[in-house]
Short mmCIF file of C-alpha atoms in Angstrom, two decimals:
data_model
loop_
_atom_site.label_atom_id
_atom_site.label_comp_id
_atom_site.label_asym_id
_atom_site.label_seq_id
_atom_site.Cartn_x
_atom_site.Cartn_y
_atom_site.Cartn_z
CA ASP A 551 8.26 -9.03 20.65
CA ASP A 552 11.28 -7.09 18.41
CA ILE A 553 14.66 -6.52 20.33
CA GLY A 554 17.67 -5.06 19.21
CA LEU A 555 20.81 -3.05 19.92
CA GLN A 556 22.90 -0.25 18.67
CA ALA A 557 26.78 -0.25 19.70
CA ASP A 558 28.79 2.98 19.56
CA TYR A 559 32.54 2.09 19.54
CA ALA A 560 33.57 5.70 20.20
CA SER A 561 31.61 5.71 23.45
CA GLY A 562 32.08 2.09 24.25
CA LEU A 563 28.05 2.28 25.04
CA ILE A 564 25.44 -0.66 23.70
CA VAL A 565 21.92 0.25 24.10
CA PHE A 566 19.01 -2.47 23.89
CA TYR A 567 15.89 -1.94 22.51
CA LYS A 568 12.44 -3.91 22.72
CA ASN A 569 9.79 -2.92 20.25
CA ARG A 570 11.88 0.36 19.13
CA HIS A 571 12.06 1.49 22.95
CA PRO A 572 15.44 1.66 24.89
CA VAL A 573 15.25 -1.00 27.82
CA GLY A 574 18.77 -0.60 28.94
CA GLN A 575 22.63 0.32 28.20
CA LEU A 576 25.94 -1.08 29.28
CA THR A 577 29.29 0.92 29.05
CA GLY A 578 33.06 -0.10 28.70
CA PHE A 579 32.83 -2.48 25.94
CA GLY A 580 36.07 -2.37 23.54
CA GLY A 581 37.68 -5.13 20.47
CA GLU A 582 36.33 -6.87 18.00
CA MET A 583 32.37 -8.03 18.89
CA TYR A 584 29.61 -9.37 16.96
CA PRO A 585 26.02 -9.45 18.06
CA ALA A 586 25.09 -13.11 19.22
CA VAL A 587 21.71 -14.77 19.98
CA ILE A 588 22.05 -17.77 22.89
CA PHE A 589 19.51 -20.14 23.02
CA THR A 590 18.50 -21.88 26.24
CA ASN A 591 16.26 -24.71 25.17
CA ASP A 592 14.93 -26.52 22.15
CA ASN A 593 12.46 -25.21 19.49
CA TYR A 594 13.32 -21.35 20.07
CA SER A 595 13.74 -19.51 16.83
CA VAL A 596 14.27 -15.76 16.34
CA THR A 597 14.66 -14.30 12.68
CA ILE A 598 17.22 -11.05 11.76
CA HIS A 599 16.09 -7.77 10.43
CA THR A 600 18.47 -6.56 8.71
CA ASN A 601 19.13 -2.76 8.22
CA ALA A 602 17.55 -2.60 5.05
CA LYS A 603 16.80 0.80 4.73
CA GLU A 604 20.49 1.18 4.57
CA ARG A 605 21.85 -2.06 2.99
CA LEU A 606 19.29 -2.36 0.30
CA GLN A 607 17.97 0.96 0.09
CA VAL A 608 14.65 -0.30 0.48
CA PRO A 609 12.26 2.40 1.78
CA PRO A 610 9.46 1.89 4.86
CA PHE A 611 5.95 3.26 4.61
CA MET A 612 5.84 6.92 4.92
CA ALA A 613 4.53 7.62 8.73
CA ASP A 614 4.41 11.40 7.81
CA LYS A 615 0.76 12.41 6.91
CA LEU A 616 -0.64 8.90 7.57
CA ASN A 617 -4.19 7.85 6.87
CA PRO A 618 -5.63 7.44 10.26
CA GLN A 619 -7.27 4.55 9.02
CA ILE A 620 -3.94 2.93 8.23
CA GLN A 621 -1.57 1.67 11.04
CA LEU A 622 2.26 0.88 10.41
CA ASP A 623 4.25 -1.55 12.26
CA HIS A 624 7.81 -3.28 12.63
CA TYR A 625 9.74 -0.16 11.84
CA ASP A 626 7.09 1.02 9.37
CA PHE A 627 7.47 -2.02 6.84
CA THR A 628 4.05 -3.51 7.87
CA ALA A 629 0.87 -1.32 6.97
CA SER A 630 -2.80 -2.08 7.75
CA ASN A 631 -6.44 -0.82 7.29
CA VAL A 632 -7.24 -1.00 10.99
CA THR A 633 -10.80 0.59 10.15
CA GLU A 634 -12.16 -1.71 7.40
CA GLU A 635 -13.75 1.39 5.82
CA GLY A 636 -13.33 3.35 2.51
CA TYR A 637 -10.17 2.90 0.45
CA PRO A 638 -7.02 4.47 2.19
CA THR A 639 -3.93 4.68 0.35
CA VAL A 640 -0.49 4.23 2.03
CA ARG A 641 3.04 5.37 0.31
CA VAL A 642 6.48 4.33 0.81
CA GLU A 643 9.25 7.30 1.90
CA GLY A 644 10.84 6.34 -1.41
CA LYS A 645 10.61 8.49 -4.45
CA TYR A 646 12.16 8.03 -7.89
CA ARG A 647 12.34 10.21 -11.41
CA VAL A 648 14.95 8.50 -13.21
CA GLY A 649 16.31 4.46 -13.57
CA THR A 650 15.19 1.51 -12.47
CA PHE A 651 13.58 0.59 -8.81
CA PHE A 652 11.53 -2.42 -7.11
CA PHE A 653 8.85 -2.36 -4.94
CA GLU A 654 7.65 -5.65 -3.45
CA ILE A 655 5.23 -6.56 -0.70
CA THR A 656 3.87 -9.79 1.08
CA ILE A 657 0.04 -10.47 1.37
CA ASP A 658 -0.25 -10.67 4.97
CA SER A 659 -3.95 -10.48 5.51
CA LEU A 660 -6.61 -10.46 2.86
CA GLY A 661 -9.72 -11.90 3.56
CA PRO A 662 -11.65 -14.02 0.71
CA GLY A 663 -13.43 -11.18 -1.55
CA GLY A 664 -11.10 -8.37 -0.24
CA TYR A 665 -9.41 -5.64 -2.53
CA LEU A 666 -5.91 -4.24 -2.54
CA CYS A 667 -4.08 -2.59 -5.25
CA PHE A 668 -0.45 -1.38 -5.64
CA GLY A 669 1.71 0.58 -8.06
CA LEU A 670 3.38 3.98 -8.59
CA GLY A 671 2.14 7.32 -8.44
CA SER A 672 2.81 10.73 -7.80
CA LEU A 673 4.28 12.23 -4.34
CA ASN A 674 0.39 12.90 -2.93
CA ILE A 675 -1.10 9.60 -3.71
CA HIS A 676 -1.48 9.16 0.00
CA GLU A 677 -4.45 11.23 -0.30
CA ASN A 678 -6.32 9.00 -2.58
CA THR A 679 -9.46 7.21 -0.91
CA ASN A 680 -10.76 5.78 -4.16
CA TYR A 681 -10.44 2.00 -5.02
CA ILE A 682 -8.95 3.57 -8.57
CA PRO A 683 -6.57 6.23 -7.98
CA SER A 684 -7.72 9.30 -10.21
CA GLU A 685 -6.21 10.75 -13.00
CA LYS A 686 -4.58 13.51 -10.87
CA TYR A 687 -2.54 11.10 -8.87
CA SER A 688 -0.43 9.71 -12.45
CA SER A 689 -0.86 6.13 -11.02
CA TYR A 690 -0.01 3.04 -12.72
CA ALA A 691 -1.05 -0.02 -10.71
CA TYR A 692 -1.94 -3.49 -10.31
CA SER A 693 -5.28 -5.22 -8.34
CA SER A 694 -6.13 -8.16 -6.60
CA VAL A 695 -8.57 -8.71 -9.02
CA GLY A 696 -6.46 -9.30 -11.83
CA GLU A 697 -7.19 -5.57 -13.24
CA LEU A 698 -4.25 -3.22 -14.73
CA TYR A 699 -4.82 0.83 -14.10
CA ALA A 700 -3.65 3.66 -15.71
CA LEU A 701 -4.31 7.25 -14.91
CA GLY A 702 -7.50 6.56 -13.32
CA GLU A 703 -8.98 4.19 -15.70
CA VAL A 704 -9.22 0.27 -16.13
CA VAL A 705 -7.06 -0.47 -19.09
CA SER A 706 -7.13 -4.53 -18.68
CA ALA A 707 -8.77 -6.95 -17.02
CA GLY A 708 -8.62 -10.90 -16.97
CA HIS A 709 -5.27 -11.27 -14.94
CA GLN A 710 -3.91 -13.34 -12.31
CA HIS A 711 -5.48 -12.72 -8.92
CA PHE A 712 -3.29 -12.24 -5.84
CA VAL A 713 -4.36 -13.66 -2.49
CA GLU A 714 -3.30 -13.63 1.05
CA GLY A 715 0.18 -15.19 1.26
CA ASN A 716 1.32 -14.18 -2.36
CA ILE A 717 4.20 -12.09 -2.83
CA VAL A 718 3.44 -9.10 -5.25
CA GLY A 719 5.31 -6.33 -6.56
CA PHE A 720 7.10 -4.54 -9.74
CA MET A 721 10.13 -3.68 -11.19
CA CYS A 722 9.83 0.14 -13.05
CA SER A 723 12.00 1.42 -15.77
CA LEU A 724 11.31 5.37 -15.99
CA ASP A 725 14.10 5.40 -18.31
CA ARG A 726 12.23 3.33 -20.87
CA SER A 727 9.23 4.51 -19.27
CA PHE A 728 7.32 0.92 -18.40
CA VAL A 729 6.22 -0.92 -14.90
CA THR A 730 6.29 -4.65 -15.13
CA PHE A 731 3.96 -6.59 -12.25
CA TYR A 732 4.77 -9.93 -10.81
CA ILE A 733 2.86 -12.43 -8.51
CA ASN A 734 5.48 -15.01 -6.65
CA ASN A 735 8.45 -14.13 -9.16
CA ARG A 736 6.20 -14.66 -12.11
CA GLN A 737 5.10 -11.69 -14.76
CA ALA A 738 1.44 -11.05 -14.45
CA GLY A 739 0.96 -7.78 -16.41
CA GLU A 740 3.01 -4.71 -17.88
CA LEU A 741 2.51 -0.83 -18.44
CA ARG A 742 4.25 1.21 -21.01
CA ASN A 743 4.27 4.97 -21.59
CA LEU A 744 4.40 5.97 -18.42
CA ALA A 745 3.99 9.96 -17.70
CA PRO A 746 7.26 11.52 -18.39
CA ASN A 747 8.91 14.36 -16.29
CA MET A 748 7.13 12.76 -12.85
CA GLU A 749 8.41 12.01 -9.70
CA TYR A 750 6.79 8.66 -8.63
CA THR A 751 6.42 6.65 -5.27
CA PRO A 752 5.22 2.76 -4.87
CA PHE A 753 1.83 2.82 -3.01
CA VAL A 754 -1.07 0.70 -1.58
CA VAL A 755 -4.74 0.86 -1.40
CA PHE A 756 -6.46 -0.84 1.09
CA GLY A 757 -10.26 -2.09 0.54
CA ASN A 758 -12.93 -2.42 2.99
CA GLY A 759 -11.65 -4.84 5.56
CA LYS A 760 -8.87 -5.39 7.97
CA PHE A 761 -6.10 -6.06 5.35
CA SER A 762 -2.30 -5.67 6.07
CA VAL A 763 1.04 -6.33 3.57
CA SER A 764 4.42 -5.74 4.43
CA VAL A 765 7.58 -4.55 2.37
CA ASN A 766 10.05 -6.85 1.63
CA ARG A 767 13.41 -6.12 2.83
CA VAL A 768 15.06 -8.12 0.25
CA PRO A 769 13.03 -8.23 -2.71
CA HIS A 770 12.59 -11.43 -4.53
CA ILE A 771 12.13 -9.67 -7.82
CA ALA A 772 15.62 -7.94 -7.53
CA LYS A 773 17.28 -11.28 -7.84
CA LEU A 774 15.71 -11.79 -11.34
CA PHE A 775 17.37 -8.74 -12.50
CA ALA A 776 20.57 -8.65 -10.45
CA VAL A 777 22.65 -9.40 -13.40
CA ASN A 778 20.64 -8.93 -16.65
CA GLU A 779 19.04 -5.64 -16.21
CA THR A 780 20.55 -2.50 -17.61
CA GLN A 781 21.06 -0.01 -15.08
CA THR A 782 21.36 3.62 -15.23
CA ALA A 783 24.30 5.22 -13.63
CA GLU A 784 22.46 6.97 -10.89
CA THR A 785 20.95 3.55 -10.03
CA LYS A 786 24.04 1.50 -10.55
CA ASP A 787 26.12 2.13 -7.02
CA SER A 788 22.58 1.22 -5.04
CA ARG A 789 22.08 -2.17 -6.99
CA ASP A 790 25.28 -3.23 -6.98
CA GLU A 791 25.48 -2.73 -3.29
CA ALA A 792 22.40 -4.72 -3.07
CA LYS A 793 23.76 -7.37 -5.24
CA ALA A 794 26.11 -8.05 -2.58
CA TYR A 795 23.37 -9.28 0.22
CA LEU A 796 21.24 -10.98 -2.26
CA PRO A 797 21.63 -14.59 -1.40
CA VAL A 798 23.58 -17.08 -4.54
CA PRO A 799 21.16 -19.12 -6.39
CA LYS A 800 21.57 -22.60 -5.80
#
């Protein structure tokens, strides 16, 4: 279960949630308080899910106009193909016209011989139902079989495959018109000369199978560029805020 709380200091109200639904509340609290977890026995564990939407500006998958073959979970950060049919596509809520941005996912489930691709495309990319989005979606993508796609065509093949458990993603500079793809923090491919004057959004295309992916709320890729990547004025503030929450490399 996912459990949490929301505190309103102005009214002294705490609302407790279980799986995104309110289950109880307390009133009359005040003073300086901190969230806490009490363990009653050995070998229990929990994971903190930070409010990544605000802290790191990591957008979740877009629930609006969602393909019925796709199910979202974990606050819309996990997407799954629940029908095992076709090539349904899901995009994220974020959209970008200028600057540098990251997108990174963990491959939670991808059976042997399964297919996925991820990349960036036009804002209507969620309407796509082909394994390679057609030219009208202005997409640039990397597939699990090691192919690079641009504007509806395979432009390069023979690159590294990715499988279940891998962390994959990209760093895109719209100012410099290129996107670099990564598998487990290592560069796997690059596409240049992206179509100009476009508004792009990250997306994932699912193959035939009950496959699932999760957006990484603290992108590993961002650590590689937190210091060295040249930033535009529009992205600098959000990137500086993100760096404050990234772990210090050992």
